[in-house]
mmCIF file of C-alpha atoms in Angstrom:
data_model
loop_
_atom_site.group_PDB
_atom_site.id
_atom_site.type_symbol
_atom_site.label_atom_id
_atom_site.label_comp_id
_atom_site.label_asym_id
_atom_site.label_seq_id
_atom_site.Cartn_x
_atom_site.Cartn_y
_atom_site.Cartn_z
ATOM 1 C CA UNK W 1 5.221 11.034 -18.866
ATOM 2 C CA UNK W 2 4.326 8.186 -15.804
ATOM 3 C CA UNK W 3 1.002 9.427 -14.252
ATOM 4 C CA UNK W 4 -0.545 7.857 -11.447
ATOM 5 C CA UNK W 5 -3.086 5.890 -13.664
ATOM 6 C CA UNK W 6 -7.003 6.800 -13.242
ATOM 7 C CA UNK W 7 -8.665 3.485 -13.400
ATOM 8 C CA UNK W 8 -12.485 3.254 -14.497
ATOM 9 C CA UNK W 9 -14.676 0.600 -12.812
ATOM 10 C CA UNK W 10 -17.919 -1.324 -13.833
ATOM 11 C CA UNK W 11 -19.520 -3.804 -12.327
ATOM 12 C CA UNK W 12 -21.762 -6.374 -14.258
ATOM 13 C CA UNK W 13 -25.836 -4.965 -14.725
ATOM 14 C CA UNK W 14 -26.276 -8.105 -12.189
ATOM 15 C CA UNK W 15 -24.233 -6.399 -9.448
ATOM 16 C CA UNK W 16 -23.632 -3.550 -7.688
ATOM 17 C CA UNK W 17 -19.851 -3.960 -6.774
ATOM 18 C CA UNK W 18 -16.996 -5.971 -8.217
ATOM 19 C CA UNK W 19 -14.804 -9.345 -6.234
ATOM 20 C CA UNK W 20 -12.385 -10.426 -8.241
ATOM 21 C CA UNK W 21 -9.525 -13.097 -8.241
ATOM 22 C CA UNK W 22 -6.323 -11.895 -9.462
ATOM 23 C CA UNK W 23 -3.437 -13.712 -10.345
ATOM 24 C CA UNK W 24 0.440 -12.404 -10.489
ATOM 25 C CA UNK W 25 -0.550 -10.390 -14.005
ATOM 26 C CA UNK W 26 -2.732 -7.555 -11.183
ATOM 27 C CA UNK W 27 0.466 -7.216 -9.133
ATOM 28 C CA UNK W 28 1.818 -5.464 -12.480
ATOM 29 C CA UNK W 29 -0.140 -2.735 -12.045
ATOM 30 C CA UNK W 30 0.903 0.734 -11.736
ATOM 31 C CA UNK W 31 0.623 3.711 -9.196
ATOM 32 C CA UNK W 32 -3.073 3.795 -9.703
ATOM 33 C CA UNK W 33 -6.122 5.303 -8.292
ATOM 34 C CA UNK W 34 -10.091 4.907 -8.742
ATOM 35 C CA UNK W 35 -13.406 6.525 -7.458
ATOM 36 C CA UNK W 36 -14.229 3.193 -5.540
ATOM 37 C CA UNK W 37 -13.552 2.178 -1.853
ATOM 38 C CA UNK W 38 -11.220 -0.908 -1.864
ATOM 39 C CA UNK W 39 -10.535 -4.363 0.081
ATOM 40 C CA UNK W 40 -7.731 -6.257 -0.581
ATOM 41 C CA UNK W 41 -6.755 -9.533 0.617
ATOM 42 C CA UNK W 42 -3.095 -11.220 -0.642
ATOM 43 C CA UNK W 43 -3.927 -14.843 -0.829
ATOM 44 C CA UNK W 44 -0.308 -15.523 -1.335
ATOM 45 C CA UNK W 45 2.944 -13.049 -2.437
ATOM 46 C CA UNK W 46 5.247 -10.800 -0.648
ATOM 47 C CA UNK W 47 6.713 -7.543 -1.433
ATOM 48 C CA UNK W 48 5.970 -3.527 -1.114
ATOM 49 C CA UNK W 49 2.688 -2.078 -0.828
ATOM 50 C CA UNK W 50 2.389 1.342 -1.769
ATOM 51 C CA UNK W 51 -0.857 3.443 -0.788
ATOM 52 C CA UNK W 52 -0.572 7.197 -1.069
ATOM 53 C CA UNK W 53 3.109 8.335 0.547
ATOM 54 C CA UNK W 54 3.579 5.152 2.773
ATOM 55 C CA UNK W 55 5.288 2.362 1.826
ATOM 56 C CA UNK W 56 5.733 -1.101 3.658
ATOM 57 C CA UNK W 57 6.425 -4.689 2.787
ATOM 58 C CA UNK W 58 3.486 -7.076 2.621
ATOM 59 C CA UNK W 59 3.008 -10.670 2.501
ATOM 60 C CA UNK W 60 0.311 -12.908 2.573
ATOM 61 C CA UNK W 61 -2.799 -12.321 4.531
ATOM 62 C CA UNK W 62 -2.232 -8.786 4.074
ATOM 63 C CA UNK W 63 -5.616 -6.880 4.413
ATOM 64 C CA UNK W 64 -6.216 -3.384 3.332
ATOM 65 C CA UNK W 65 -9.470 -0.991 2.488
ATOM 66 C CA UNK W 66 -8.188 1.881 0.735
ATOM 67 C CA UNK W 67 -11.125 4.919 0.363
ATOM 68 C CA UNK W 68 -11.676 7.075 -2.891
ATOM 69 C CA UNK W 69 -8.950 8.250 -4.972
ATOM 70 C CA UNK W 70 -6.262 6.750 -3.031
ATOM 71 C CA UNK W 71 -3.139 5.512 -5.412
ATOM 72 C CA UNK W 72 -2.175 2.548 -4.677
ATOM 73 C CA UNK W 73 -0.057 -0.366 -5.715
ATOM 74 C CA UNK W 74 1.588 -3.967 -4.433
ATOM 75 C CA UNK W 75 4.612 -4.626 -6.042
ATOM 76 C CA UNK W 76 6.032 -8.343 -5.938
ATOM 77 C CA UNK W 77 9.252 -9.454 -4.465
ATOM 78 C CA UNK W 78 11.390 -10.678 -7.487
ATOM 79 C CA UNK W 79 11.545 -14.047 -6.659
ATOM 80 C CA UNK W 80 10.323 -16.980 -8.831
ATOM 81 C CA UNK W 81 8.102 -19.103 -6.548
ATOM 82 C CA UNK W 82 7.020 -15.591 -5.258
ATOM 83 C CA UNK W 83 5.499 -14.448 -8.751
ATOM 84 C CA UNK W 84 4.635 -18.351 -9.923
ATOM 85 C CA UNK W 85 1.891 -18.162 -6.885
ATOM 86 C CA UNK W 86 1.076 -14.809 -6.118
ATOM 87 C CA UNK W 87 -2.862 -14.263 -6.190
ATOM 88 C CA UNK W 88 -5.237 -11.954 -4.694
ATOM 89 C CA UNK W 89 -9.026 -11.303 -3.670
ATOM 90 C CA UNK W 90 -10.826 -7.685 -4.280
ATOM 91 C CA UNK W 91 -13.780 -6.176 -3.576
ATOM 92 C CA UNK W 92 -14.103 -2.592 -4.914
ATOM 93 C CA UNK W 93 -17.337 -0.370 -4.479
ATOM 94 C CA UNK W 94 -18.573 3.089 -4.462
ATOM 95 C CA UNK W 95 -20.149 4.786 -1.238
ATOM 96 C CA UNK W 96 -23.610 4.783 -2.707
ATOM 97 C CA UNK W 97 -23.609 1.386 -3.980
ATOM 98 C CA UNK W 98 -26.458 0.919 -2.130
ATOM 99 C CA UNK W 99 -28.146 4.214 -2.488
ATOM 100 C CA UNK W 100 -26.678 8.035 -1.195
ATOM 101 C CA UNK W 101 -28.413 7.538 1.749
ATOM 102 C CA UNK W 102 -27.980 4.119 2.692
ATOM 103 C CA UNK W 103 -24.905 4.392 5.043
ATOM 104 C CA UNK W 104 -25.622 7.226 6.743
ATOM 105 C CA UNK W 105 -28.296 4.839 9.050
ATOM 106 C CA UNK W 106 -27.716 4.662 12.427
ATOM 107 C CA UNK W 107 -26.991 1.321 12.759
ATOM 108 C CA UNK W 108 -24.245 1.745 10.115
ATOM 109 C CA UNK W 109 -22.315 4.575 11.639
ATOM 110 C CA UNK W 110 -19.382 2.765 12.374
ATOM 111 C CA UNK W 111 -19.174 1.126 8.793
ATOM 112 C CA UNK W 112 -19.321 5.128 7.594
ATOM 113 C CA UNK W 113 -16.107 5.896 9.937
ATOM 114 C CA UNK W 114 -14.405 3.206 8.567
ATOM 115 C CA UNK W 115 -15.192 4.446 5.136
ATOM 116 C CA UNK W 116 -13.883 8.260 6.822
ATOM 117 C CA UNK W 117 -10.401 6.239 8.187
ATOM 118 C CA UNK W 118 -9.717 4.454 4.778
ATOM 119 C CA UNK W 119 -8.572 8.226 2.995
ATOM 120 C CA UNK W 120 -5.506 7.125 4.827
ATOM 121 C CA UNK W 121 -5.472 3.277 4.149
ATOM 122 C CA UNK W 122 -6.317 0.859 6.973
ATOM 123 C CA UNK W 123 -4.594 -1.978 7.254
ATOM 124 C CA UNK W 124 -5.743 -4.843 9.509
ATOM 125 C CA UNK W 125 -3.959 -7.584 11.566
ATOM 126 C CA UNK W 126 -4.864 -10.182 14.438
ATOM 127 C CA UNK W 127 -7.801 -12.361 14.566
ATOM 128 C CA UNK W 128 -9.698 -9.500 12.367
ATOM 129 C CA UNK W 129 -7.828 -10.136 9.606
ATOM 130 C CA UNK W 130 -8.029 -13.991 9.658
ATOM 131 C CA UNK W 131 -11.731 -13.796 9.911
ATOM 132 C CA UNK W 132 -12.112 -10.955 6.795
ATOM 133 C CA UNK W 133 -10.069 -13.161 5.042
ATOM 134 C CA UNK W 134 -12.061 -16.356 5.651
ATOM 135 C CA UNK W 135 -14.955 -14.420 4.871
ATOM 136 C CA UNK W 136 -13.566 -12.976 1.195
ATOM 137 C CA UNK W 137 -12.313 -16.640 0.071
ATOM 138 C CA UNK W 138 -15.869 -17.984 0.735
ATOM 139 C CA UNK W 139 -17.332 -14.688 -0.841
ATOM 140 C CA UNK W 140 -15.370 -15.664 -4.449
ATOM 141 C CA UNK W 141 -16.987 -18.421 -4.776
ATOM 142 C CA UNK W 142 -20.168 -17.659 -3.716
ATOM 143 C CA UNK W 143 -23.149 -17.979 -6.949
ATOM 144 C CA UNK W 144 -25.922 -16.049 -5.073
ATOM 145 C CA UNK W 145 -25.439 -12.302 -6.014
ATOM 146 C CA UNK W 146 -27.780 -11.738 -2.613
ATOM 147 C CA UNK W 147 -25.665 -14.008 0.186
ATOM 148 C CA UNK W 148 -22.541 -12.367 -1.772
ATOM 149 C CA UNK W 149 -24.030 -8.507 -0.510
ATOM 150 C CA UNK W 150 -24.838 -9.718 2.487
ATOM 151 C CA UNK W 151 -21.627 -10.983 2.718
ATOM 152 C CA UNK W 152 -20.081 -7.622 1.923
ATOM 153 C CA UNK W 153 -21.862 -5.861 4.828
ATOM 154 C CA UNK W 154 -20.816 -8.794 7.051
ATOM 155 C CA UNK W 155 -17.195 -8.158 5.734
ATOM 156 C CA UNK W 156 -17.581 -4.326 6.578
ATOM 157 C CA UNK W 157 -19.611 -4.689 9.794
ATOM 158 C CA UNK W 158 -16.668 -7.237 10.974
ATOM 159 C CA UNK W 159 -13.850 -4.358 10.352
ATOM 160 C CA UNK W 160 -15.771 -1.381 11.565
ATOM 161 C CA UNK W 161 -16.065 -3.651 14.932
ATOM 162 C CA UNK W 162 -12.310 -3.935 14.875
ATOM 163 C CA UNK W 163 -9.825 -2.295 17.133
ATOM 164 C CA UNK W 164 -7.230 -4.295 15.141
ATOM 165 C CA UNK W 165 -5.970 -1.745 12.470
ATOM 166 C CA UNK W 166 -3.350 0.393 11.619
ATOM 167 C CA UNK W 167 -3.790 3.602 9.792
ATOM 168 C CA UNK W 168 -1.100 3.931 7.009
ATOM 169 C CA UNK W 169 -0.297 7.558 5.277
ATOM 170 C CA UNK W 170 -1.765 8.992 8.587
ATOM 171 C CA UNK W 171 -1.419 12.784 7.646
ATOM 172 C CA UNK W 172 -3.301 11.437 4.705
ATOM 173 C CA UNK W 173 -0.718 13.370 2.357
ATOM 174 C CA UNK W 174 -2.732 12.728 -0.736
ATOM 175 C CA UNK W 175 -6.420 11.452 0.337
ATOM 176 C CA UNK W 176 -7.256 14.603 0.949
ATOM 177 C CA UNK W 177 -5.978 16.619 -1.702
ATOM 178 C CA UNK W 178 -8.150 18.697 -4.121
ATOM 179 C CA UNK W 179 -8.622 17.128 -7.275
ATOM 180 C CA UNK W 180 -6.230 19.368 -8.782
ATOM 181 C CA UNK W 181 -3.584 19.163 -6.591
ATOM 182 C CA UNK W 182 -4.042 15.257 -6.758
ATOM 183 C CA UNK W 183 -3.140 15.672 -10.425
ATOM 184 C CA UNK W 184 -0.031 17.323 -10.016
ATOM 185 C CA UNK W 185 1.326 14.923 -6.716
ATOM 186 C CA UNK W 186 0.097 11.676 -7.672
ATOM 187 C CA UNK W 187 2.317 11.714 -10.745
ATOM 188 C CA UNK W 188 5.159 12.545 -8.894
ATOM 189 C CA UNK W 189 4.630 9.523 -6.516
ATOM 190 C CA UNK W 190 4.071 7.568 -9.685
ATOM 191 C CA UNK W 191 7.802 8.366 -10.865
ATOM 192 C CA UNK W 192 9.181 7.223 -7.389
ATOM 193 C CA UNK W 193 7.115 4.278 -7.039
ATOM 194 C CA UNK W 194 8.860 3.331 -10.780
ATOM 195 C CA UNK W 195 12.142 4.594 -10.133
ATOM 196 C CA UNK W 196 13.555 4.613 -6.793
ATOM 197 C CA UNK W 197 16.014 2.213 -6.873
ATOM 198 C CA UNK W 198 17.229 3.668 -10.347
ATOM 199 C CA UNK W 199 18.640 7.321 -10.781
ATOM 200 C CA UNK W 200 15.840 9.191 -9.576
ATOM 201 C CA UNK W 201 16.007 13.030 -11.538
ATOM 202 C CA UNK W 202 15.051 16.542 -9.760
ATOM 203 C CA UNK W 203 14.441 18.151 -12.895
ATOM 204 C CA UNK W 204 12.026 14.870 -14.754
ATOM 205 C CA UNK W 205 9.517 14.766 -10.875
ATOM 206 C CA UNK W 206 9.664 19.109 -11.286
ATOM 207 C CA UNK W 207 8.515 18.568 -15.173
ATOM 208 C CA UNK W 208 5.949 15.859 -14.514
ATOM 209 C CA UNK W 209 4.170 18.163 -11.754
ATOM 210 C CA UNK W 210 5.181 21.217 -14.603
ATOM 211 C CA UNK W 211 7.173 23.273 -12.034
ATOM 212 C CA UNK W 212 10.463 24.714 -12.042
ATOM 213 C CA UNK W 213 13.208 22.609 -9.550
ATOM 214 C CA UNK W 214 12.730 25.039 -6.896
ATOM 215 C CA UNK W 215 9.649 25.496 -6.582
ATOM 216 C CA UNK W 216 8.324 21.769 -7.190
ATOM 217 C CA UNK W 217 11.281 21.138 -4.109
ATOM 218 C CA UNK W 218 9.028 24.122 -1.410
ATOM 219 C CA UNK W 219 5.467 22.594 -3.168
ATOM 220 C CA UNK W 220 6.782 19.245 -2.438
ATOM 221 C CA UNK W 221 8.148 19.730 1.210
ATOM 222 C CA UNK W 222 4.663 21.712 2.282
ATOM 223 C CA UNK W 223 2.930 18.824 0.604
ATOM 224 C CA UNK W 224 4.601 15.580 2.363
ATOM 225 C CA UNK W 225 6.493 17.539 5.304
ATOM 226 C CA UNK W 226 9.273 16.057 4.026
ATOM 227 C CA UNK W 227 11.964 17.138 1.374
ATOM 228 C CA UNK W 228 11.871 15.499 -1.732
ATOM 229 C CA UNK W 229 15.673 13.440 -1.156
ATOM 230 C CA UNK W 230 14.191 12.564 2.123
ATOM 231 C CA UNK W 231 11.419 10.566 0.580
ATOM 232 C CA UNK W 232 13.497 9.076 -2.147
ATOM 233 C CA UNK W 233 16.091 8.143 0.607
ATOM 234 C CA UNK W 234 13.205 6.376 2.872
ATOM 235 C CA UNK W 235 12.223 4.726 -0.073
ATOM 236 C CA UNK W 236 15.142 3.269 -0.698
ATOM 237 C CA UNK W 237 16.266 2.604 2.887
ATOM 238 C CA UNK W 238 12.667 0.481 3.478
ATOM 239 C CA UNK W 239 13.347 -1.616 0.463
ATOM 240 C CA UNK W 240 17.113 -2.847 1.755
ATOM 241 C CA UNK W 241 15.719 -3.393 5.420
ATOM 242 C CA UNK W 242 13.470 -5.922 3.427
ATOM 243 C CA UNK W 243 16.771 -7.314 1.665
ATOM 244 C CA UNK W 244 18.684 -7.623 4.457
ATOM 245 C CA UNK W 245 15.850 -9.781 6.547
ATOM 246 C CA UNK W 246 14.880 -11.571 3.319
ATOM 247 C CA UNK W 247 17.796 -12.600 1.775
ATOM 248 C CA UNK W 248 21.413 -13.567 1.992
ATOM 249 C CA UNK W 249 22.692 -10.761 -0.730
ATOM 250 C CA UNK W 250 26.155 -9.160 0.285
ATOM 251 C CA UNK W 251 25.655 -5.388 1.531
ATOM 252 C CA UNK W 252 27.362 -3.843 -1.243
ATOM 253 C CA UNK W 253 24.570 -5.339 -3.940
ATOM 254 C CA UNK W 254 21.613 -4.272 -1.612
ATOM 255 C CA UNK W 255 23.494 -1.232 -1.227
ATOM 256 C CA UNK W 256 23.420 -0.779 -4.839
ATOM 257 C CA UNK W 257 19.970 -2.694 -6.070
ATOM 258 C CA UNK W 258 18.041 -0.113 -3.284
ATOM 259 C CA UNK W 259 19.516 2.512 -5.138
ATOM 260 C CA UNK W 260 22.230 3.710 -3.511
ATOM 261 C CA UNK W 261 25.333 4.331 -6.381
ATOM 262 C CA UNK W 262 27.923 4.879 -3.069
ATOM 263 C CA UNK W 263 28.033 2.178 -0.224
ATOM 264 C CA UNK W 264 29.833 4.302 2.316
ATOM 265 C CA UNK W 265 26.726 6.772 1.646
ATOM 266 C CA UNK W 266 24.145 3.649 2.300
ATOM 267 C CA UNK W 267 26.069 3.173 5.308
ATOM 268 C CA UNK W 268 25.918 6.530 6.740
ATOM 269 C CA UNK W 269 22.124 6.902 5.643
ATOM 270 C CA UNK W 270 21.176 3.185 7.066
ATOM 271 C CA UNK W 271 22.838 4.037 10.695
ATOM 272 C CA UNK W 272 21.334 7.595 10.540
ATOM 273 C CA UNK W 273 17.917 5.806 10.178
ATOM 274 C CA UNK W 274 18.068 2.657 12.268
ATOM 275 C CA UNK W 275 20.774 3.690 14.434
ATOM 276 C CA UNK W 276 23.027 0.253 13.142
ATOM 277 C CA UNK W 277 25.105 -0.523 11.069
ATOM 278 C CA UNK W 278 23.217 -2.496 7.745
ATOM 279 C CA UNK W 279 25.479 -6.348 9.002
ATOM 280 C CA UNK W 280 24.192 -5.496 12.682
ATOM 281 C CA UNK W 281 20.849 -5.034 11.797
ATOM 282 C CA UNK W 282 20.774 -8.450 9.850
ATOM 283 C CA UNK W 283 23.160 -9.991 12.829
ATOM 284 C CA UNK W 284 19.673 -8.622 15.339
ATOM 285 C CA UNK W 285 17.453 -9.685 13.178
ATOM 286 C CA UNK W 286 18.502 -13.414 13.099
ATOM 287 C CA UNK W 287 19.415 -13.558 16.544
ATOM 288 C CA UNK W 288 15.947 -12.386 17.451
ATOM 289 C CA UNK W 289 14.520 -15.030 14.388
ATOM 290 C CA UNK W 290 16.486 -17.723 16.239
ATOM 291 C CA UNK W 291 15.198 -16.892 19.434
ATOM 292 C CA UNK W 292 11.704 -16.806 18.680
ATOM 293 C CA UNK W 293 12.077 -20.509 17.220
ATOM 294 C CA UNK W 294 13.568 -21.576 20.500
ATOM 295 C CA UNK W 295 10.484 -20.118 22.068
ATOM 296 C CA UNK W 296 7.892 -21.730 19.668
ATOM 297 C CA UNK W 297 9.759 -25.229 19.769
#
């Protein structure tokens, strides 16, 4: 059975948190979820990042804190260069790293409602997130376990400052789930996450959450507010609008790599969604590319 994987964390005796440099071998890692707060920077990749029910395409300098028992994943672009250089920067750490009390000061109250906004995944942009990232890169290779916490609470003090964010699964469909309905959803997201683009099967997501077919489809719908084809269909719909921008690949083979076995039904899904046809929304897309060159030149 694919779960959404529960991943155990523990920092050295010398620290109270973890930053870490991954390679292209973390970017292999499944639906997962931890205990710990975490901030991610993508030093260089692109692809989907997945964090709770959202799902977007990322690239590098992408910057998100994810809170407690969020799943999460980034999934690489299948492209050589892509996974020859991918690498990454985390910090992960648990709200009483620095004792229970600790952030509840008043001159920390707005790093504690950034720690409240990151159940849904906040994702930061602008001059915030080319500062944060300046600030991680220098944090890797800092030797001084001290300058590296002060560091941290610079890192945090800089975001909670921020009006540069974006809040990702907003209705916060599965931060703030009880544990044990977190057990039965997460998995379910797990098999999508895996299978989207593949034959995705009604009865296998209504065993993994151990339901019958109809009433996994009414548990799912009051869950996400949306019906369980309808997130399968987004899905796969977000992952062709990144083939048609990204590549040159003929309609019919994004039609069928996002998913979709029938390309008259990609069609008719593709202009229900973006309200264009999939060629006119690549023929916008580079007209508006070219035009922004003309712009910049």
């Amino acid at each position: 059975m694919i779960k959404a994987s529960y991943e155990v964390l523990q920092p050295t005796n010398t620290q109270s948190f973890l930053v870490r440099k991954f390679d292209k071998l973390a970017f292999d890692a499944p639906y997962h979820f931890h205990e710990e707060y975490e901030l991610t920077c993508i030093i260089s990749g692109t692809g989907k990042r997945y964090v709770g029910s959202h799902m977007e395409d990322f690239a590098s300098g992408d910057l998100v804190l994810l809170g407690s028992n969020l799943p999460h994943c980034w999934k690489l672009e299948p492209n050589e260069t892509v996974l020859r250089e991918a690498s990454a920067v985390v910090i992960q750490f648990n709200d009483a790293f620095l004792g229970e009390e600790f952030f509840n000061k008043f001159e920390l109250q707005l790093i504690k409602k950034l720690f409240q906004q990151s159940g849904c995944g906040v994702s930061f942009y602008g001059e915030t997130r080319a500062e944060v990232n300046k600030l991680l890169l220098s944090l890797v290779e800092e030797k001084s376990n001290f300058r590296m916490l002060i560091g941290l609470l610079e890192i945090l003090h800089r975001m909670a400052s921020s009006e540069e964010y974006v809040l990702l699964d907003q209705n916060r469909i599965i931060g703030e789930r009880s544990n044990t309905e977190r057990e039965r959803i997460n998995p379910v997201f797990a098999y999508l996450v895996e299978n989207f683009r593949k034959h995705v099967s009604l009865d296998k997501a209504a065993g993994i959450a151990n339901m019958t077919p109809n009433a996994f489809c009414k548990y799912f719908k009051k869950v996400t507010r949306k019906t369980f084809m309808e997130t399968i269909i987004e899905y796969r719909l977000n992952y062709a609008i990144q083939q048609l921008v990204q590549t040159d690949k003929p309609i019919s083979e994004i039609s069928y790599e996002s998913g979709f076995g029938d390309v008259s039904h990609f069609y008719k899904m593709f202009k229900a969604k973006m309200n264009l046809s999939p060629l006119n929304y690549r023929k916008r897309f580079m007209r508006n590319l070219a035009g922004d060159k003309k712009l910049s030149a």
